Amino acid sequence: LTPAFEKHKITPAFKLWFEADGKYVFGEGVCDLLEKVEEEGSLSDAVRVIEMSYRYAWGLIKEVEKHLEEPVVRTEKGGKYGGKTELTNTGRWLVANYRRLRNIMVDACKLE
Amino acid sequence: LTPAFEKHKITPAFKLWFEADGKYVFGEGVCDLLEKVEEEGSLSDAVRVIEMSYRYAWGLIKEVEKHLEEPVVRTEKGGKYGGKTELTNTGRWLVANYRRLRNIMVDACKLE
């Protein structure tokens, strides 16, 4: 099957998200944030790197936790914006699986 | 990594579409329609099977063709709603590749 497509370049695009009981609960924005939290070991460092406001980031995290009814991060207090922040098992599961699926999809979308 | 998720069942969900020069051009609805046209060999039979109005179906097809500036179906006239309708190479390429990517994504979304 050879495409004609002389005039336009076709590219696949997708959106991926997780649902809990049929409702949106986790997507790319909060995944990128949690990934960075995991890397930096701190929410305040993570938001600085991805240039997101601390308040907005905290809201994204709280929304996921509200829907799941369990924490995705664990914070040790210390200083104004807390000391260390690490992901819970649930948080790590969400990031690892979202990233895994996204990578499969990105690879699939590289049309020959 | 074991997820805690005691209270909620997590399921991945996605949307897949094709863009031409960065703009939406082809998605699930028109893919299902064209797949059925290919099977039935006729647009009027296809719309009857998937319970879509002929006018709406034709609009979906025309929209894709307008954006791509080439036909995705080829119709032999005959009778009120035309005789046979078959996909062009471009139409077949779109259906085959959309279906292939969607299948990869559906399989990937079956979380262990």
mmCIF file of C-alpha atoms in Angstrom:
data_model
loop_
_atom_site.group_PDB
_atom_site.id
_atom_site.type_symbol
_atom_site.label_atom_id
_atom_site.label_comp_id
_atom_site.label_asym_id
_atom_site.label_seq_id
_atom_site.Cartn_x
_atom_site.Cartn_y
_atom_site.Cartn_z
ATOM 1 C CA LEU A 1 0.000 0.000 0.000
ATOM 2 C CA THR A 2 1.684 3.178 -1.141
ATOM 3 C CA PRO A 3 0.083 6.414 -0.039
ATOM 4 C CA ALA A 4 -0.427 9.088 -2.655
ATOM 5 C CA PHE A 5 -0.164 12.073 -0.287
ATOM 6 C CA GLU A 6 1.672 14.293 -2.657
ATOM 7 C CA LYS A 7 0.348 17.488 -1.204
ATOM 8 C CA HIS A 8 0.346 16.792 2.531
ATOM 9 C CA LYS A 9 2.498 15.075 5.070
ATOM 10 C CA ILE A 10 0.472 12.729 7.296
ATOM 11 C CA THR A 11 1.539 12.282 10.912
ATOM 12 C CA PRO A 12 -0.196 10.270 13.636
ATOM 13 C CA ALA A 13 -0.954 11.981 16.927
ATOM 14 C CA PHE A 14 -2.396 10.642 20.168
ATOM 15 C CA LYS A 15 -3.423 11.454 23.696
ATOM 16 C CA LEU A 16 -2.990 8.947 26.502
ATOM 17 C CA TRP A 17 -4.481 9.111 29.982
ATOM 18 C CA PHE A 18 -5.461 6.855 32.867
ATOM 19 C CA GLU A 19 -8.976 6.565 34.185
ATOM 20 C CA ALA A 20 -10.160 5.355 37.580
ATOM 21 C CA ASP A 21 -13.649 3.885 37.453
ATOM 22 C CA GLY A 22 -14.204 5.443 34.047
ATOM 23 C CA LYS A 23 -13.099 8.984 35.010
ATOM 24 C CA TYR A 24 -9.934 10.859 34.015
ATOM 25 C CA VAL A 25 -7.331 10.624 36.750
ATOM 26 C CA PHE A 26 -3.779 10.903 35.338
ATOM 27 C CA GLY A 27 -2.262 12.367 32.181
ATOM 28 C CA GLU A 28 0.863 13.731 30.571
ATOM 29 C CA GLY A 29 1.182 16.949 32.599
ATOM 30 C CA VAL A 30 1.196 15.366 36.035
ATOM 31 C CA CYS A 31 3.290 12.457 34.729
ATOM 32 C CA ASP A 32 6.025 14.847 33.570
ATOM 33 C CA LEU A 33 5.844 16.600 36.939
ATOM 34 C CA LEU A 34 6.112 13.383 38.983
ATOM 35 C CA GLU A 35 8.954 12.132 36.797
ATOM 36 C CA LYS A 36 10.854 15.299 37.573
ATOM 37 C CA VAL A 37 10.032 15.014 41.300
ATOM 38 C CA GLU A 38 11.477 11.491 41.216
ATOM 39 C CA GLU A 39 14.631 12.767 39.514
ATOM 40 C CA GLU A 40 15.124 15.831 41.718
ATOM 41 C CA GLY A 41 13.909 14.331 45.005
ATOM 42 C CA SER A 42 12.112 17.585 45.711
ATOM 43 C CA LEU A 43 8.935 19.238 44.499
ATOM 44 C CA SER A 44 10.376 22.735 44.673
ATOM 45 C CA ASP A 45 13.373 21.715 42.558
ATOM 46 C CA ALA A 46 11.092 19.882 40.115
ATOM 47 C CA VAL A 47 8.827 22.874 39.528
ATOM 48 C CA ARG A 48 11.812 25.126 39.029
ATOM 49 C CA VAL A 49 13.209 22.807 36.341
ATOM 50 C CA ILE A 50 9.944 22.470 34.413
ATOM 51 C CA GLU A 51 8.986 26.111 35.035
ATOM 52 C CA MET A 52 5.640 25.398 36.701
ATOM 53 C CA SER A 53 4.259 27.294 39.658
ATOM 54 C CA TYR A 54 4.496 25.454 42.974
ATOM 55 C CA ARG A 55 0.832 26.084 43.645
ATOM 56 C CA TYR A 56 -0.245 24.701 40.256
ATOM 57 C CA ALA A 57 1.975 21.614 40.644
ATOM 58 C CA TRP A 58 0.587 20.930 44.092
ATOM 59 C CA GLY A 59 -2.932 21.247 42.704
ATOM 60 C CA LEU A 60 -2.198 18.670 39.964
ATOM 61 C CA ILE A 61 -0.878 16.223 42.540
ATOM 62 C CA LYS A 62 -3.735 16.784 44.983
ATOM 63 C CA GLU A 63 -6.279 16.209 42.218
ATOM 64 C CA VAL A 64 -4.794 12.791 41.394
ATOM 65 C CA GLU A 65 -4.674 11.893 45.086
ATOM 66 C CA LYS A 66 -8.267 13.002 45.613
ATOM 67 C CA HIS A 67 -9.509 10.785 42.787
ATOM 68 C CA LEU A 68 -7.395 7.791 43.782
ATOM 69 C CA GLU A 69 -7.966 8.284 47.507
ATOM 70 C CA GLU A 70 -4.319 7.562 48.185
ATOM 71 C CA PRO A 71 -1.052 9.545 48.123
ATOM 72 C CA VAL A 72 1.249 9.610 45.098
ATOM 73 C CA VAL A 73 3.997 11.604 46.847
ATOM 74 C CA ARG A 74 5.466 11.581 50.335
ATOM 75 C CA THR A 75 6.994 14.762 51.727
ATOM 76 C CA GLU A 76 9.450 15.293 54.553
ATOM 77 C CA LYS A 77 8.922 18.744 55.966
ATOM 78 C CA GLY A 78 11.832 21.132 56.291
ATOM 79 C CA GLY A 79 12.090 24.773 55.266
ATOM 80 C CA LYS A 80 9.386 26.858 53.658
ATOM 81 C CA TYR A 81 8.505 24.546 50.761
ATOM 82 C CA GLY A 82 9.296 21.233 52.421
ATOM 83 C CA GLY A 83 12.463 19.255 52.218
ATOM 84 C CA LYS A 84 12.431 16.029 50.257
ATOM 85 C CA THR A 85 9.530 14.743 48.204
ATOM 86 C CA GLU A 86 9.498 11.198 46.895
ATOM 87 C CA LEU A 87 6.925 9.133 45.042
ATOM 88 C CA THR A 88 4.873 6.476 46.806
ATOM 89 C CA ASN A 89 4.573 3.030 45.206
ATOM 90 C CA THR A 90 1.345 4.203 43.637
ATOM 91 C CA GLY A 91 3.053 7.293 42.221
ATOM 92 C CA ARG A 92 5.892 5.200 40.843
ATOM 93 C CA TRP A 93 3.460 2.734 39.312
ATOM 94 C CA LEU A 94 1.563 5.533 37.549
ATOM 95 C CA VAL A 95 4.709 7.167 36.162
ATOM 96 C CA ALA A 96 6.331 3.881 35.088
ATOM 97 C CA ASN A 97 3.225 2.591 33.324
ATOM 98 C CA TYR A 98 2.306 5.879 31.699
ATOM 99 C CA ARG A 99 5.851 6.250 30.405
ATOM 100 C CA ARG A 100 5.929 2.651 29.170
ATOM 101 C CA LEU A 101 2.662 3.029 27.236
ATOM 102 C CA ARG A 102 3.626 6.435 25.870
ATOM 103 C CA ASN A 103 6.918 5.046 24.574
ATOM 104 C CA ILE A 104 5.165 2.152 22.824
ATOM 105 C CA MET A 105 2.765 4.629 21.214
ATOM 106 C CA VAL A 106 5.485 7.069 20.174
ATOM 107 C CA ASP A 107 7.424 4.205 18.560
ATOM 108 C CA ALA A 108 4.307 2.912 16.792
ATOM 109 C CA CYS A 109 3.629 6.403 15.444
ATOM 110 C CA LYS A 110 6.916 6.490 13.565
ATOM 111 C CA LEU A 111 5.297 5.476 10.277
ATOM 112 C CA GLU A 112 7.655 3.857 7.825
ATOM 113 C CA LEU B 1 6.305 -2.188 41.300
ATOM 114 C CA THR B 2 3.027 -3.225 42.849
ATOM 115 C CA PRO B 3 0.249 -0.682 42.680
ATOM 116 C CA ALA B 4 -1.739 -0.108 45.847
ATOM 117 C CA PHE B 5 -5.003 0.895 44.125
ATOM 118 C CA GLU B 6 -7.232 -0.784 46.626
ATOM 119 C CA LYS B 7 -10.130 1.550 46.091
ATOM 120 C CA HIS B 8 -10.049 2.172 42.353
ATOM 121 C CA LYS B 9 -9.433 0.259 39.173
ATOM 122 C CA ILE B 10 -6.998 2.055 36.829
ATOM 123 C CA THR B 11 -7.453 1.695 33.086
ATOM 124 C CA PRO B 12 -5.514 3.417 30.304
ATOM 125 C CA ALA B 13 -7.442 5.242 27.604
ATOM 126 C CA PHE B 14 -6.285 6.965 24.418
ATOM 127 C CA LYS B 15 -7.341 8.881 21.368
ATOM 128 C CA LEU B 16 -5.538 8.442 18.066
ATOM 129 C CA TRP B 17 -5.813 10.640 14.983
ATOM 130 C CA PHE B 18 -3.872 11.614 11.903
ATOM 131 C CA GLU B 19 -2.814 15.154 11.122
ATOM 132 C CA ALA B 20 -1.863 16.684 7.798
ATOM 133 C CA ASP B 21 0.530 19.594 8.176
ATOM 134 C CA GLY B 22 -0.262 19.794 11.877
ATOM 135 C CA LYS B 23 -4.071 19.821 11.508
ATOM 136 C CA TYR B 24 -6.578 17.081 12.369
ATOM 137 C CA VAL B 25 -7.526 15.127 9.263
ATOM 138 C CA PHE B 26 -8.560 11.537 10.085
ATOM 139 C CA GLY B 27 -9.883 9.806 13.190
ATOM 140 C CA GLU B 28 -11.790 6.840 14.549
ATOM 141 C CA GLY B 29 -15.249 7.747 13.207
ATOM 142 C CA VAL B 30 -14.307 8.083 9.559
ATOM 143 C CA CYS B 31 -11.937 5.113 9.861
ATOM 144 C CA ASP B 32 -14.799 2.877 11.040
ATOM 145 C CA LEU B 33 -16.927 4.194 8.197
ATOM 146 C CA LEU B 34 -14.298 3.587 5.510
ATOM 147 C CA GLU B 35 -13.563 0.127 6.911
ATOM 148 C CA LYS B 36 -17.230 -0.720 6.506
ATOM 149 C CA VAL B 37 -17.337 0.772 2.986
ATOM 150 C CA GLU B 38 -14.403 -1.482 2.098
ATOM 151 C CA GLU B 39 -16.239 -4.520 3.488
ATOM 152 C CA GLU B 40 -19.612 -3.745 1.932
ATOM 153 C CA GLY B 41 -18.375 -2.267 -1.346
ATOM 154 C CA SER B 42 -21.057 0.381 -1.046
ATOM 155 C CA LEU B 43 -21.521 3.535 0.989
ATOM 156 C CA SER B 44 -25.273 3.082 1.341
ATOM 157 C CA ASP B 45 -24.818 -0.459 2.680
ATOM 158 C CA ALA B 46 -22.036 0.719 5.008
ATOM 159 C CA VAL B 47 -24.114 3.486 6.572
ATOM 160 C CA ARG B 48 -27.040 1.091 7.059
ATOM 161 C CA VAL B 49 -24.797 -1.378 8.920
ATOM 162 C CA ILE B 50 -23.243 1.216 11.231
ATOM 163 C CA GLU B 51 -26.506 3.164 11.560
ATOM 164 C CA MET B 52 -25.145 6.503 10.344
ATOM 165 C CA SER B 53 -27.036 8.919 8.121
ATOM 166 C CA TYR B 54 -25.899 8.944 4.497
ATOM 167 C CA ARG B 55 -25.551 12.710 4.585
ATOM 168 C CA TYR B 56 -23.391 12.648 7.731
ATOM 169 C CA ALA B 57 -21.178 9.879 6.324
ATOM 170 C CA TRP B 58 -20.694 11.751 3.088
ATOM 171 C CA GLY B 59 -19.773 14.866 5.065
ATOM 172 C CA LEU B 60 -17.108 12.947 7.025
ATOM 173 C CA ILE B 61 -15.577 11.652 3.820
ATOM 174 C CA LYS B 62 -15.692 15.010 2.053
ATOM 175 C CA GLU B 63 -13.981 16.671 5.001
ATOM 176 C CA VAL B 64 -11.032 14.255 4.822
ATOM 177 C CA GLU B 65 -10.815 14.720 1.061
ATOM 178 C CA LYS B 66 -10.940 18.489 1.382
ATOM 179 C CA HIS B 67 -8.024 18.531 3.835
ATOM 180 C CA LEU B 68 -5.951 15.998 1.890
ATOM 181 C CA GLU B 69 -6.856 17.458 -1.509
ATOM 182 C CA GLU B 70 -7.323 13.967 -2.908
ATOM 183 C CA PRO B 71 -10.116 11.355 -2.943
ATOM 184 C CA VAL B 72 -10.340 8.545 -0.384
ATOM 185 C CA VAL B 73 -13.273 6.813 -2.104
ATOM 186 C CA ARG B 74 -14.218 6.173 -5.717
ATOM 187 C CA THR B 75 -17.893 5.801 -6.617
ATOM 188 C CA GLU B 76 -19.534 4.205 -9.631
ATOM 189 C CA LYS B 77 -22.903 5.856 -10.151
ATOM 190 C CA GLY B 78 -26.043 3.765 -10.420
ATOM 191 C CA GLY B 79 -29.392 4.156 -8.679
ATOM 192 C CA LYS B 80 -30.341 6.857 -6.224
ATOM 193 C CA TYR B 81 -27.430 6.540 -3.810
ATOM 194 C CA GLY B 82 -24.808 5.345 -6.253
ATOM 195 C CA GLY B 83 -23.783 1.821 -6.986
ATOM 196 C CA LYS B 84 -20.416 0.658 -5.811
ATOM 197 C CA THR B 85 -18.032 2.648 -3.647
ATOM 198 C CA GLU B 86 -14.472 1.534 -3.135
ATOM 199 C CA LEU B 87 -11.483 3.045 -1.376
ATOM 200 C CA THR B 88 -8.679 4.698 -3.297
ATOM 201 C CA ASN B 89 -5.079 3.797 -2.447
ATOM 202 C CA THR B 90 -5.020 6.799 -0.148
ATOM 203 C CA GLY B 91 -8.207 5.640 1.588
ATOM 204 C CA ARG B 92 -6.793 2.155 2.035
ATOM 205 C CA TRP B 93 -3.523 3.516 3.367
ATOM 206 C CA LEU B 94 -5.355 5.633 5.962
ATOM 207 C CA VAL B 95 -7.579 2.771 7.131
ATOM 208 C CA ALA B 96 -4.759 0.204 7.202
ATOM 209 C CA ASN B 97 -2.373 2.439 9.141
ATOM 210 C CA TYR B 98 -4.965 3.787 11.554
ATOM 211 C CA ARG B 99 -6.125 0.247 12.315
ATOM 212 C CA ARG B 100 -2.545 -0.985 12.723
ATOM 213 C CA LEU B 101 -1.658 1.783 15.186
ATOM 214 C CA ARG B 102 -4.933 1.444 17.073
ATOM 215 C CA ASN B 103 -4.336 -2.298 17.505
ATOM 216 C CA ILE B 104 -0.837 -1.734 18.855
ATOM 217 C CA MET B 105 -2.234 0.816 21.315
ATOM 218 C CA VAL B 106 -5.149 -1.373 22.401
ATOM 219 C CA ASP B 107 -2.743 -4.259 23.050
ATOM 220 C CA ALA B 108 -0.347 -2.017 24.968
ATOM 221 C CA CYS B 109 -3.234 -0.778 27.121
ATOM 222 C CA LYS B 110 -3.970 -4.237 28.443
ATOM 223 C CA LEU B 111 -2.020 -3.676 31.659
ATOM 224 C CA GLU B 112 -0.801 -6.831 33.316
#
